[in-house]
Short mmCIF file of C-alpha atoms in Angstrom, two decimals:
data_model
loop_
_atom_site.label_atom_id
_atom_site.label_comp_id
_atom_site.label_asym_id
_atom_site.label_seq_id
_atom_site.Cartn_x
_atom_site.Cartn_y
_atom_site.Cartn_z
CA UNK A 57 0.02 0.02 0.00
CA UNK A 58 2.74 2.37 1.05
CA UNK A 59 4.45 1.96 -2.56
CA UNK A 60 1.27 4.01 -3.97
CA UNK A 61 2.20 7.67 -5.21
CA UNK A 62 0.73 10.92 -4.19
CA UNK A 63 -1.47 12.54 -6.65
CA UNK A 64 -1.28 16.23 -6.82
CA UNK A 65 -3.24 18.54 -9.33
CA UNK A 66 -3.60 22.22 -10.18
CA UNK A 67 -4.79 24.19 -13.34
CA UNK A 68 -1.43 24.69 -14.45
CA UNK A 69 2.10 24.89 -13.48
CA UNK A 70 1.38 27.04 -10.26
CA UNK A 71 1.05 23.74 -8.25
CA UNK A 72 4.66 22.78 -8.64
CA UNK A 73 5.25 25.28 -5.63
CA UNK A 74 3.17 22.63 -3.51
CA UNK A 75 5.02 19.77 -5.24
CA UNK A 76 8.35 21.56 -4.51
CA UNK A 77 7.60 21.79 -0.70
CA UNK A 78 6.37 18.06 -0.68
CA UNK A 79 9.34 16.56 -2.19
CA UNK A 80 11.30 18.48 0.25
CA UNK A 81 9.50 17.27 3.12
CA UNK A 82 9.02 13.71 1.91
CA UNK A 83 11.81 12.82 -0.63
CA UNK A 84 11.08 9.30 -0.68
CA UNK A 85 7.46 9.64 -1.90
CA UNK A 86 6.69 9.03 -5.44
CA UNK A 87 4.31 11.80 -6.90
CA UNK A 88 1.99 12.02 -10.02
CA UNK A 89 1.34 15.70 -10.88
CA UNK A 90 -1.56 16.78 -12.98
CA UNK A 91 -1.75 20.05 -14.64
CA UNK A 92 -4.76 20.91 -16.59
CA UNK A 93 -2.79 23.31 -18.91
CA UNK A 94 -5.56 23.02 -21.82
CA UNK A 95 -8.07 24.53 -19.41
CA UNK A 96 -6.17 27.02 -17.32
CA UNK A 97 -6.92 29.22 -15.61
CA UNK A 98 -9.73 28.10 -13.32
CA UNK A 99 -9.82 31.23 -11.23
CA UNK A 100 -12.39 33.02 -13.51
CA UNK A 101 -14.56 30.18 -14.08
CA UNK A 102 -17.80 29.22 -12.46
CA UNK A 103 -17.75 26.74 -9.37
CA UNK A 104 -19.64 23.92 -11.44
CA UNK A 105 -17.07 23.97 -14.09
CA UNK A 106 -14.21 23.91 -11.48
CA UNK A 107 -15.94 21.09 -9.86
CA UNK A 108 -16.67 19.13 -13.00
CA UNK A 109 -13.02 19.53 -14.08
CA UNK A 110 -11.61 18.39 -10.74
CA UNK A 111 -13.67 15.34 -10.76
CA UNK A 112 -12.51 14.38 -14.01
CA UNK A 113 -8.72 14.68 -13.21
CA UNK A 114 -9.34 13.02 -9.81
CA UNK A 115 -10.89 9.97 -11.33
CA UNK A 116 -7.72 10.02 -13.76
CA UNK A 117 -5.30 9.86 -11.02
CA UNK A 118 -7.25 7.38 -8.74
CA UNK A 119 -7.01 5.13 -11.87
CA UNK A 120 -3.42 5.44 -11.56
CA UNK A 121 -3.90 4.04 -7.64
CA UNK A 122 -2.80 7.15 -5.62
CA UNK A 123 -2.75 7.01 -1.82
CA UNK A 124 -3.71 10.53 -1.20
CA UNK A 125 -4.86 13.54 -3.35
CA UNK A 126 -3.24 17.08 -3.10
CA UNK A 127 -5.71 19.74 -4.58
CA UNK A 128 -2.70 22.31 -5.15
CA UNK A 129 -5.09 24.85 -7.01
CA UNK A 130 -6.66 27.44 -4.63
CA UNK A 131 -9.49 27.93 -6.78
CA UNK A 132 -10.43 24.12 -6.97
CA UNK A 133 -9.72 23.73 -3.09
CA UNK A 134 -12.16 26.51 -2.51
CA UNK A 135 -15.01 25.04 -4.44
CA UNK A 136 -14.43 21.30 -5.17
CA UNK A 137 -13.06 19.76 -1.90
CA UNK A 138 -16.47 18.65 -0.43
CA UNK A 139 -17.36 17.19 -3.63
CA UNK A 140 -14.18 15.31 -4.00
CA UNK A 141 -14.10 14.09 -0.37
CA UNK A 142 -17.53 12.63 -0.61
CA UNK A 143 -16.53 10.84 -3.82
CA UNK A 144 -12.96 9.53 -3.43
CA UNK A 145 -11.63 6.47 -1.41
CA UNK A 146 -8.56 8.19 -0.33
CA UNK A 147 -7.89 11.41 1.82
CA UNK A 148 -7.92 14.83 0.05
CA UNK A 149 -5.84 17.66 1.22
CA UNK A 150 -6.55 21.24 -0.20
CA UNK A 151 -4.22 24.32 0.19
CA UNK A 152 -6.81 26.40 1.86
CA UNK A 153 -7.09 24.86 5.45
CA UNK A 154 -3.31 24.50 5.88
CA UNK A 155 -2.80 28.48 4.86
CA UNK A 156 -5.74 29.24 6.90
CA UNK A 157 -4.45 27.40 10.08
CA UNK A 158 -0.85 28.93 9.49
CA UNK A 159 -2.74 32.47 9.32
CA UNK A 160 -4.62 32.16 12.49
CA UNK A 161 -1.57 31.01 14.29
CA UNK A 162 0.81 33.77 13.19
CA UNK A 163 -1.56 36.79 13.56
CA UNK A 164 -1.20 39.02 16.74
CA UNK A 165 -3.43 41.91 16.07
CA UNK A 166 -6.23 39.60 14.61
CA UNK A 167 -6.62 41.43 11.30
CA UNK A 168 -5.67 38.74 8.52
CA UNK A 169 -5.80 39.87 4.79
CA UNK A 170 -6.27 37.26 2.10
CA UNK A 171 -5.52 37.68 -1.85
CA UNK A 172 -6.14 35.17 -4.59
CA UNK A 173 -7.91 34.91 -7.85
CA UNK A 174 -11.81 36.17 -8.29
CA UNK A 175 -12.90 32.51 -7.89
CA UNK A 176 -11.14 31.79 -4.79
CA UNK A 177 -12.15 35.16 -3.06
CA UNK A 178 -15.86 34.91 -4.13
CA UNK A 179 -15.99 31.38 -2.35
CA UNK A 180 -14.98 33.13 0.96
CA UNK A 181 -13.30 29.77 1.57
CA UNK A 182 -10.32 31.27 3.30
CA UNK A 183 -12.43 33.69 5.79
CA UNK A 184 -14.73 30.63 6.66
CA UNK A 185 -11.63 28.34 7.22
CA UNK A 186 -9.89 31.00 9.34
CA UNK A 187 -13.29 31.96 11.27
CA UNK A 188 -13.68 28.25 12.13
CA UNK A 189 -10.29 28.14 13.77
CA UNK A 190 -10.72 31.47 15.55
CA UNK A 191 -13.91 33.42 15.20
CA UNK A 192 -12.38 36.48 16.89
CA UNK A 193 -10.23 37.03 13.76
CA UNK A 194 -11.31 39.68 11.04
CA UNK A 195 -10.45 38.51 7.74
CA UNK A 196 -10.16 41.09 4.81
CA UNK A 197 -10.37 39.43 1.22
CA UNK A 198 -9.07 40.96 -2.07
CA UNK A 199 -9.06 39.46 -5.53
CA UNK A 200 -6.07 40.32 -7.53
CA UNK A 201 -6.76 39.03 -10.99
CA UNK A 202 -3.80 40.61 -12.66
CA UNK A 203 -1.29 38.92 -10.32
CA UNK A 204 -1.13 35.64 -12.28
CA UNK A 205 -0.81 37.19 -15.83
CA UNK A 206 1.83 39.38 -14.37
CA UNK A 207 3.82 36.41 -12.88
CA UNK A 208 3.17 34.39 -16.15
CA UNK A 209 4.50 37.61 -18.25
CA UNK A 210 7.79 37.37 -15.96
CA UNK A 211 7.11 41.04 -14.80
CA UNK A 212 7.82 40.03 -11.37
CA UNK A 213 9.67 43.28 -10.47
CA UNK A 214 8.87 46.26 -12.52
CA UNK A 215 6.69 49.59 -12.32
CA UNK A 216 3.53 47.92 -13.54
CA UNK A 217 3.50 45.20 -10.99
CA UNK A 218 4.38 47.67 -8.36
CA UNK A 219 1.64 49.99 -9.32
CA UNK A 220 -0.90 46.96 -9.65
CA UNK A 221 0.16 45.75 -6.12
CA UNK A 222 -0.24 49.12 -4.55
CA UNK A 223 -3.82 49.58 -6.22
CA UNK A 224 -4.86 46.03 -5.01
CA UNK A 225 -3.26 46.20 -1.61
CA UNK A 226 -4.08 49.63 -0.59
CA UNK A 227 -7.40 48.69 1.41
CA UNK A 228 -5.53 45.88 3.27
CA UNK A 229 -2.71 48.20 4.31
CA UNK A 230 -5.10 50.92 5.39
CA UNK A 231 -7.02 48.19 7.46
CA UNK A 232 -3.53 47.29 9.13
CA UNK A 233 -3.70 43.68 8.55
CA UNK A 234 -0.58 41.89 10.04
CA UNK A 235 -0.50 38.82 8.20
CA UNK A 236 -1.20 38.45 4.45
CA UNK A 237 -2.21 34.84 2.97
CA UNK A 238 -1.05 34.55 -0.59
CA UNK A 239 -3.99 32.47 -1.75
CA UNK A 240 -2.77 31.61 -5.25
CA UNK A 241 0.29 29.29 -6.15
CA UNK A 242 1.47 31.93 -8.48
CA UNK A 243 1.85 34.55 -5.82
CA UNK A 244 4.99 33.54 -4.15
CA UNK A 245 6.78 34.59 -7.47
CA UNK A 246 5.48 38.33 -6.69
CA UNK A 247 6.62 38.05 -3.06
CA UNK A 248 9.21 40.60 -3.12
CA UNK A 249 6.81 43.41 -4.64
CA UNK A 250 4.16 42.39 -2.22
CA UNK A 251 6.37 42.24 0.91
CA UNK A 252 7.76 45.95 -0.26
CA UNK A 253 4.27 47.26 -0.75
CA UNK A 254 2.91 45.64 2.51
CA UNK A 255 5.87 46.72 4.65
CA UNK A 256 8.15 44.79 7.01
CA UNK A 257 5.51 44.39 9.85
CA UNK A 258 3.26 42.12 7.72
CA UNK A 259 3.97 38.15 7.79
CA UNK A 260 3.18 36.63 4.35
CA UNK A 261 2.05 33.43 4.44
CA UNK A 262 2.45 30.67 1.72
CA UNK A 263 0.45 27.75 1.96
CA UNK A 264 2.61 25.19 0.29
CA UNK A 265 4.90 24.50 3.19
CA UNK A 266 2.02 23.96 5.66
CA UNK A 267 0.14 21.81 3.06
CA UNK A 268 3.30 19.68 2.90
CA UNK A 269 3.29 19.36 6.62
CA UNK A 270 -0.43 18.26 6.66
CA UNK A 271 0.31 15.48 3.92
CA UNK A 272 3.28 14.19 6.12
CA UNK A 273 1.02 14.06 9.24
CA UNK A 274 -1.63 12.07 7.44
CA UNK A 275 0.42 9.42 5.76
CA UNK A 276 2.30 9.13 9.17
CA UNK A 277 -0.93 8.41 11.01
CA UNK A 278 -2.07 5.75 8.55
CA UNK A 279 1.37 4.33 8.34
CA UNK A 280 1.47 4.96 4.69
CA UNK A 281 4.86 6.69 4.39
CA UNK A 282 7.39 4.89 2.29
CA UNK A 283 10.85 4.07 4.23
CA UNK A 284 12.92 7.33 4.57
CA UNK A 285 15.88 5.58 2.77
CA UNK A 286 13.97 5.49 -0.75
CA UNK A 287 14.12 8.19 -3.31
CA UNK A 288 10.57 8.88 -5.10
CA UNK A 289 10.00 9.03 -8.55
CA UNK A 290 8.02 11.82 -10.38
CA UNK A 291 5.60 11.90 -13.24
CA UNK A 292 3.81 14.87 -14.69
CA UNK A 293 0.67 14.78 -16.85
CA UNK A 294 -0.70 17.80 -18.79
CA UNK A 295 -3.72 18.51 -21.16
CA UNK A 296 -1.82 20.86 -23.53
CA UNK A 297 1.23 20.17 -25.24
CA UNK A 298 4.06 19.89 -22.69
CA UNK A 299 6.60 22.56 -24.10
CA UNK A 300 5.40 25.56 -22.11
CA UNK A 301 4.67 23.50 -18.96
CA UNK A 302 8.35 22.19 -19.13
CA UNK A 303 9.77 25.63 -19.69
CA UNK A 304 8.17 27.34 -16.58
CA UNK A 305 8.18 24.19 -14.79
CA UNK A 306 12.03 23.87 -14.69
CA UNK A 307 12.17 27.48 -13.52
CA UNK A 308 9.74 26.51 -10.57
CA UNK A 309 11.66 23.34 -9.62
CA UNK A 310 15.26 24.37 -10.39
CA UNK A 311 15.64 22.36 -13.61
CA UNK A 312 14.41 19.08 -11.88
CA UNK A 313 11.37 18.28 -13.85
CA UNK A 314 11.15 14.71 -14.97
CA UNK A 315 9.25 13.27 -17.86
CA UNK A 316 5.90 15.30 -18.81
CA UNK A 317 3.20 13.14 -20.80
CA UNK A 318 0.27 14.68 -22.43
CA UNK A 319 -3.27 13.57 -21.70
CA UNK A 320 -6.28 14.29 -24.18
CA UNK A 321 -9.85 14.41 -23.68
CA UNK A 322 -10.98 12.05 -26.10
CA UNK A 323 -14.50 11.44 -27.23
CA UNK A 324 -15.88 14.61 -26.28
CA UNK A 325 -19.24 15.33 -27.40
CA UNK A 326 -20.69 18.62 -27.21
CA UNK A 327 -24.30 18.21 -25.77
CA UNK A 328 -26.81 21.14 -25.03
CA UNK A 329 -28.34 21.16 -21.52
CA UNK A 330 -31.08 23.79 -22.12
CA UNK A 331 -32.13 23.21 -25.83
CA UNK B 83 -31.10 27.58 -47.78
CA UNK B 84 -31.20 31.31 -47.07
CA UNK B 85 -33.06 30.77 -43.81
CA UNK B 86 -29.96 29.13 -42.25
CA UNK B 87 -28.39 30.88 -39.65
CA UNK B 88 -24.58 32.47 -39.62
CA UNK B 89 -22.51 30.60 -37.06
CA UNK B 90 -19.70 32.63 -35.18
CA UNK B 91 -17.41 31.43 -32.49
CA UNK B 92 -14.89 32.83 -30.11
CA UNK B 93 -12.90 31.58 -27.00
CA UNK B 94 -15.27 33.94 -24.98
CA UNK B 95 -17.18 37.03 -25.09
CA UNK B 96 -14.34 39.12 -27.35
CA UNK B 97 -16.02 37.91 -30.39
CA UNK B 98 -19.30 39.83 -29.60
CA UNK B 99 -17.38 42.71 -31.11
CA UNK B 100 -17.56 40.71 -34.58
CA UNK B 101 -21.16 39.84 -34.00
CA UNK B 102 -21.92 43.61 -33.40
CA UNK B 103 -20.61 44.56 -36.75
CA UNK B 104 -22.28 41.72 -38.47
CA UNK B 105 -25.79 42.59 -37.12
CA UNK B 106 -25.08 46.07 -38.11
CA UNK B 107 -24.25 45.27 -41.73
CA UNK B 108 -26.79 42.48 -42.25
CA UNK B 109 -29.64 43.09 -39.64
CA UNK B 110 -32.02 40.60 -41.53
CA UNK B 111 -29.84 37.54 -40.77
CA UNK B 112 -30.19 34.84 -37.82
CA UNK B 113 -26.95 34.15 -35.93
CA UNK B 114 -25.96 31.60 -33.52
CA UNK B 115 -22.89 32.75 -31.26
CA UNK B 116 -20.81 30.21 -29.56
CA UNK B 117 -18.30 31.51 -26.63
CA UNK B 118 -16.15 28.82 -25.18
CA UNK B 119 -16.24 30.52 -21.63
CA UNK B 120 -15.11 27.07 -19.87
CA UNK B 121 -11.81 26.93 -21.71
CA UNK B 122 -11.05 30.54 -22.48
CA UNK B 123 -8.34 32.11 -23.13
CA UNK B 124 -7.15 30.47 -26.25
CA UNK B 125 -4.21 32.65 -26.66
CA UNK B 126 -1.90 30.95 -24.38
CA UNK B 127 -2.65 27.61 -25.57
CA UNK B 128 -0.93 25.35 -28.48
CA UNK B 129 -2.05 25.10 -31.95
CA UNK B 130 -2.88 21.71 -31.47
CA UNK B 131 -5.26 22.28 -28.57
CA UNK B 132 -6.68 25.38 -30.35
CA UNK B 133 -7.52 23.43 -33.27
CA UNK B 134 -9.21 20.28 -31.37
CA UNK B 135 -11.30 22.89 -29.53
CA UNK B 136 -12.32 24.70 -32.85
CA UNK B 137 -13.29 21.39 -34.60
CA UNK B 138 -15.47 20.38 -31.70
CA UNK B 139 -17.37 23.88 -31.76
CA UNK B 140 -17.67 23.85 -35.62
CA UNK B 141 -19.11 20.31 -35.12
CA UNK B 142 -21.58 21.54 -32.79
CA UNK B 143 -22.58 24.71 -35.27
CA UNK B 144 -22.75 22.63 -38.22
CA UNK B 145 -25.19 20.42 -36.49
CA UNK B 146 -27.36 23.43 -36.11
CA UNK B 147 -27.20 23.68 -39.95
CA UNK B 148 -25.36 27.25 -40.47
CA UNK B 149 -24.84 28.54 -43.73
CA UNK B 150 -21.33 30.06 -43.17
CA UNK B 151 -18.82 30.10 -40.12
CA UNK B 152 -17.11 32.85 -38.78
CA UNK B 153 -14.14 32.34 -36.72
CA UNK B 154 -14.07 35.50 -34.44
CA UNK B 155 -11.22 34.34 -32.30
CA UNK B 156 -7.80 35.74 -33.70
CA UNK B 157 -5.74 32.83 -31.99
CA UNK B 158 -8.15 30.20 -33.64
CA UNK B 159 -8.18 32.11 -37.07
CA UNK B 160 -4.54 32.15 -37.13
CA UNK B 161 -4.03 28.28 -36.38
CA UNK B 162 -7.36 26.48 -37.30
CA UNK B 163 -8.69 27.95 -40.36
CA UNK B 164 -6.94 25.45 -42.81
CA UNK B 165 -7.97 22.33 -40.92
CA UNK B 166 -11.63 23.90 -40.59
CA UNK B 167 -11.91 24.83 -44.36
CA UNK B 168 -10.97 21.18 -45.33
CA UNK B 169 -13.31 19.58 -43.33
CA UNK B 170 -16.67 21.93 -43.16
CA UNK B 171 -19.24 21.80 -45.94
CA UNK B 172 -19.92 25.87 -45.48
CA UNK B 173 -17.57 28.70 -46.31
CA UNK B 174 -15.15 29.74 -43.29
CA UNK B 175 -14.25 33.40 -42.56
CA UNK B 176 -11.42 34.27 -40.28
CA UNK B 177 -10.68 37.75 -38.78
CA UNK B 178 -7.04 37.61 -39.71
CA UNK B 179 -7.57 38.00 -43.78
CA UNK B 180 -9.97 41.04 -43.44
CA UNK B 181 -7.74 42.81 -41.03
CA UNK B 182 -4.61 42.27 -42.98
CA UNK B 183 -6.31 43.57 -46.10
CA UNK B 184 -7.47 46.75 -44.47
CA UNK B 185 -3.89 47.22 -43.10
CA UNK B 186 -2.37 46.83 -46.74
CA UNK B 187 -4.82 49.26 -48.13
CA UNK B 188 -4.55 51.89 -45.45
CA UNK B 189 -0.61 52.13 -45.00
CA UNK B 190 1.35 54.72 -46.76
CA UNK B 191 4.75 54.19 -45.19
CA UNK B 192 4.78 50.41 -45.87
CA UNK B 193 5.59 49.78 -42.15
CA UNK B 194 2.66 48.22 -40.35
CA UNK B 195 2.37 47.08 -36.80
CA UNK B 196 0.32 43.98 -35.46
CA UNK B 197 -0.34 43.29 -31.77
CA UNK B 198 -2.16 40.17 -30.39
CA UNK B 199 -2.10 37.34 -27.94
CA UNK B 200 1.24 35.24 -27.84
CA UNK B 201 -0.55 32.44 -29.84
CA UNK B 202 -1.61 34.80 -32.65
CA UNK B 203 1.81 36.40 -32.67
CA UNK B 204 3.74 33.30 -32.61
CA UNK B 205 1.54 31.87 -35.58
CA UNK B 206 2.83 34.75 -37.99
CA UNK B 207 -0.54 34.72 -39.49
CA UNK B 208 -0.99 38.30 -39.93
CA UNK B 209 2.50 38.94 -41.41
CA UNK B 210 1.97 36.12 -43.71
CA UNK B 211 -1.45 37.51 -44.87
CA UNK B 212 -0.34 41.05 -45.36
CA UNK B 213 2.77 39.96 -47.24
CA UNK B 214 0.60 37.77 -49.50
CA UNK B 215 -1.14 41.09 -50.50
CA UNK B 216 2.09 43.27 -50.82
CA UNK B 217 5.35 41.78 -50.37
CA UNK B 218 7.16 45.22 -49.87
CA UNK B 219 5.19 46.14 -46.76
CA UNK B 220 7.29 45.52 -43.52
CA UNK B 221 5.29 43.87 -40.79
CA UNK B 222 6.53 44.23 -36.98
CA UNK B 223 4.48 41.88 -34.74
CA UNK B 224 4.40 42.16 -30.82
CA UNK B 225 2.49 39.88 -28.27
CA UNK B 226 0.76 41.98 -25.60
CA UNK B 227 -0.63 39.12 -23.42
CA UNK B 228 -1.49 41.56 -20.51
CA UNK B 229 -3.83 43.57 -22.65
CA UNK B 230 -7.01 40.96 -22.29
CA UNK B 231 -6.78 40.59 -18.41
CA UNK B 232 -6.41 44.31 -18.33
CA UNK B 233 -9.59 44.75 -20.56
CA UNK B 234 -11.46 42.15 -18.41
CA UNK B 235 -10.38 43.87 -15.23
CA UNK B 236 -11.82 47.13 -16.42
CA UNK B 237 -8.72 49.01 -16.45
CA UNK B 238 -9.32 50.64 -19.64
CA UNK B 239 -7.85 54.07 -18.89
CA UNK B 240 -5.41 53.87 -15.81
CA UNK B 241 -1.69 54.23 -15.09
CA UNK B 242 -1.23 50.47 -15.03
CA UNK B 243 -2.76 50.19 -18.89
CA UNK B 244 -0.80 53.36 -19.76
CA UNK B 245 2.62 52.15 -18.58
CA UNK B 246 2.05 48.50 -19.96
CA UNK B 247 0.93 50.07 -23.32
CA UNK B 248 3.89 52.24 -23.22
CA UNK B 249 6.21 49.17 -22.55
CA UNK B 250 4.68 46.87 -25.19
CA UNK B 251 4.38 49.38 -28.02
CA UNK B 252 7.71 51.08 -27.57
CA UNK B 253 9.58 49.08 -30.46
CA UNK B 254 6.50 49.74 -32.63
CA UNK B 255 6.57 53.56 -32.25
CA UNK B 256 10.52 53.42 -32.61
CA UNK B 257 10.05 51.63 -36.04
CA UNK B 258 7.36 54.36 -36.92
CA UNK B 259 4.68 52.13 -38.05
CA UNK B 260 1.99 54.23 -39.65
CA UNK B 261 -0.83 51.52 -39.22
CA UNK B 262 -1.53 49.15 -36.27
CA UNK B 263 -3.67 46.12 -36.44
CA UNK B 264 -5.58 45.29 -33.22
CA UNK B 265 -5.14 41.70 -33.69
CA UNK B 266 -7.44 40.36 -30.74
CA UNK B 267 -11.23 40.99 -30.32
CA UNK B 268 -10.57 42.47 -26.74
CA UNK B 269 -8.19 45.11 -27.75
CA UNK B 270 -10.54 47.76 -29.38
CA UNK B 271 -11.67 48.18 -25.43
CA UNK B 272 -8.22 49.59 -24.87
CA UNK B 273 -8.14 51.85 -28.19
CA UNK B 274 -8.28 55.01 -26.32
CA UNK B 275 -5.04 54.38 -24.36
CA UNK B 276 -3.42 52.63 -27.56
CA UNK B 277 -4.49 55.59 -29.69
CA UNK B 278 -2.80 57.98 -27.05
CA UNK B 279 0.73 55.99 -26.86
CA UNK B 280 0.88 55.51 -30.53
CA UNK B 281 -0.01 59.25 -31.49
CA UNK B 282 -2.35 60.94 -33.97
CA UNK B 283 -0.55 59.70 -37.15
CA UNK B 284 -1.03 56.04 -36.53
CA UNK B 285 -4.18 54.50 -37.94
CA UNK B 286 -5.67 51.58 -35.70
CA UNK B 287 -7.20 48.78 -37.60
CA UNK B 288 -9.98 46.76 -35.93
CA UNK B 289 -10.90 43.52 -37.98
CA UNK B 290 -14.55 43.45 -37.02
CA UNK B 291 -16.01 45.89 -39.56
CA UNK B 292 -13.85 44.38 -42.42
CA UNK B 293 -14.93 40.66 -41.60
CA UNK B 294 -18.79 41.66 -41.55
CA UNK B 295 -18.08 43.19 -45.17
CA UNK B 296 -16.39 39.88 -46.17
CA UNK B 297 -19.33 37.93 -44.81
CA UNK B 298 -21.81 40.10 -46.75
CA UNK B 299 -19.89 39.77 -49.86
CA UNK B 300 -19.67 35.97 -49.81
CA UNK B 301 -23.36 35.40 -48.89
CA UNK B 302 -24.51 37.80 -51.65
CA UNK B 303 -22.39 36.06 -54.56
CA UNK B 304 -23.84 32.72 -53.31
CA UNK B 305 -27.47 34.33 -53.03
CA UNK B 306 -27.73 33.25 -49.69
CA UNK B 307 -28.85 36.60 -48.08
CA UNK B 308 -32.12 36.73 -46.51
CA UNK B 309 -34.53 39.29 -47.87
CA UNK B 310 -33.60 42.81 -46.23
CA UNK B 311 -37.08 43.32 -44.92
CA UNK B 312 -36.57 40.40 -42.20
CA UNK B 313 -35.17 41.04 -38.74
CA UNK B 314 -32.73 38.26 -37.78
CA UNK B 315 -32.96 36.23 -34.18
CA UNK B 316 -29.70 35.79 -32.21
CA UNK B 317 -29.02 32.84 -29.97
CA UNK B 318 -25.88 32.38 -27.97
CA UNK B 319 -24.15 29.18 -26.48
CA UNK B 320 -21.44 29.18 -23.87
CA UNK B 321 -19.50 26.37 -22.23
CA UNK B 322 -19.51 27.96 -18.72
CA UNK B 323 -22.24 29.11 -16.77
CA UNK B 324 -23.86 32.13 -18.64
CA UNK B 325 -23.72 34.77 -15.78
CA UNK B 326 -20.37 36.26 -16.49
CA UNK B 327 -20.92 36.17 -20.24
CA UNK B 328 -24.46 37.78 -20.02
CA UNK B 329 -22.72 40.74 -17.56
CA UNK B 330 -19.90 41.29 -20.03
CA UNK B 331 -21.71 40.78 -23.37
CA UNK B 332 -24.40 43.15 -22.48
CA UNK B 333 -21.80 45.88 -22.02
CA UNK B 334 -20.33 44.76 -25.42
CA UNK B 335 -23.76 45.00 -27.21
CA UNK B 336 -25.21 47.66 -25.41
CA UNK B 337 -27.77 45.57 -23.44
CA UNK B 338 -29.11 43.84 -26.49
CA UNK B 339 -27.98 40.14 -25.56
CA UNK B 340 -30.67 37.57 -26.14
CA UNK B 341 -31.13 34.10 -24.78
CA UNK B 342 -27.86 32.32 -23.43
CA UNK B 343 -27.74 28.63 -23.45
CA UNK B 344 -25.13 26.37 -21.56
CA UNK B 345 -23.66 23.77 -23.30
CA UNK B 346 -21.80 21.05 -21.64
CA UNK B 347 -18.82 18.66 -22.68
CA UNK B 348 -20.54 15.42 -21.48
CA UNK B 349 -19.03 11.81 -21.40
CA UNK B 350 -15.56 13.36 -21.51
CA UNK B 351 -13.03 10.55 -20.82
CA UNK B 352 -9.46 11.40 -19.92
CA UNK B 353 -7.28 8.98 -21.82
CA UNK B 354 -3.50 9.15 -22.10
CA UNK B 355 -1.49 9.48 -25.28
CA UNK B 356 1.94 8.46 -24.35
CA UNK B 357 1.58 6.47 -21.15
#
């Protein structure tokens, strides 16, 4: 049983920040990463569509006999987790709860900011998760839809990004949050500019590390960890041609990306729901 | 035969700028618009994926007995047109050739600029189309990937958009283009800022009008126009839930959007190509 891989999926390449922390914490584990690059991004799409996509990907990974599923996409974690937990035979770990837990532990003032895609923020998933842990914490959430295209354009430290960050983060600064959750896997790439705009007294919370810790705890409790002497293998599946994923992914993982396979949505038929 | 509708598709809501010109030129025609909102954007995706999506949508529209297909998406026009023309039983009109034709007619200096998504620019489709018309014209093409998210964020006239436009358009200004093709259906929304950055001596070419004229010419030649006394009906299909499309679409069409139906990709199975 413990020789099964950990499955992990994201709408694209962003979830590799979570995979990186996972392989740091558990180098002995095999992983299967799925990036839905043909349908990225999820952040601007409706909950119904994101749930449907997540189920399709989860089925694909379950057929590959994974022992645990990590939903590395904030949008999918925000809207699809209950559905996936109900329907899958393995533990499902999202990135929202670990990020929320860390924020609740770290804040001293009790005023926490959360930034993410429109889909993640609209779902209120971070606010609810933080308030479940401590109802006295005030949570201010702000969508920053331009941060993903800016990060993908490689404009991680120029005037456009700085002015955009100032416009988006102004309210959070005025509200004097002391903790800011980077509620999207791309945002750590803009950490420098975000930290500069928020100032030195604000702690930035990146969910990836805490998510890796949660996975380690669950597998340990279930005695499903591989022996630490082993070294895990890593496989990657994407839905668009792999070139773009390989280029950006190697930047994310420091050139250590393994084989990437393309998966296609075959036999798709368009049918009308309301016709 | 002439009572058949005109089919028109785009990756999302942007193609409504083309539909608007089409209904202005041919108010008597029925139209069926398809926006692939669950998989938008196409501009960052590979040619193979965009061709596959275009074929799926074209099949859907052909089953609805259209008499002509307008590919209102620049990315799909750039990469999928030959495939669609080979496989479909109706005339297929893209937005690239009409835009290229207009640019070749309008330029006096013989130096033309083209801006679009990464996919459109990488395809060199505009450059090839312009050079087919007049090999003496120099074409400078520049991808502007942040323009679509800026337009969708509604930042059509602020500092971020202005600085972004200056960064993207600098090379084209230095090269002294006298004509600039807006090679993406979203870009007309940023026309004011783009015109300001390029200066009064540069003519901006928007493909939508010329595309509508091409459609009118083809239908007239084939005697497939409806009698001018009629008033056309307009139907809309989208792949994500319609709310976002309806909101933005009404802005594009001045509140005149008709019924929008959601279409789902049912019975999709993920299968591996290289496993």
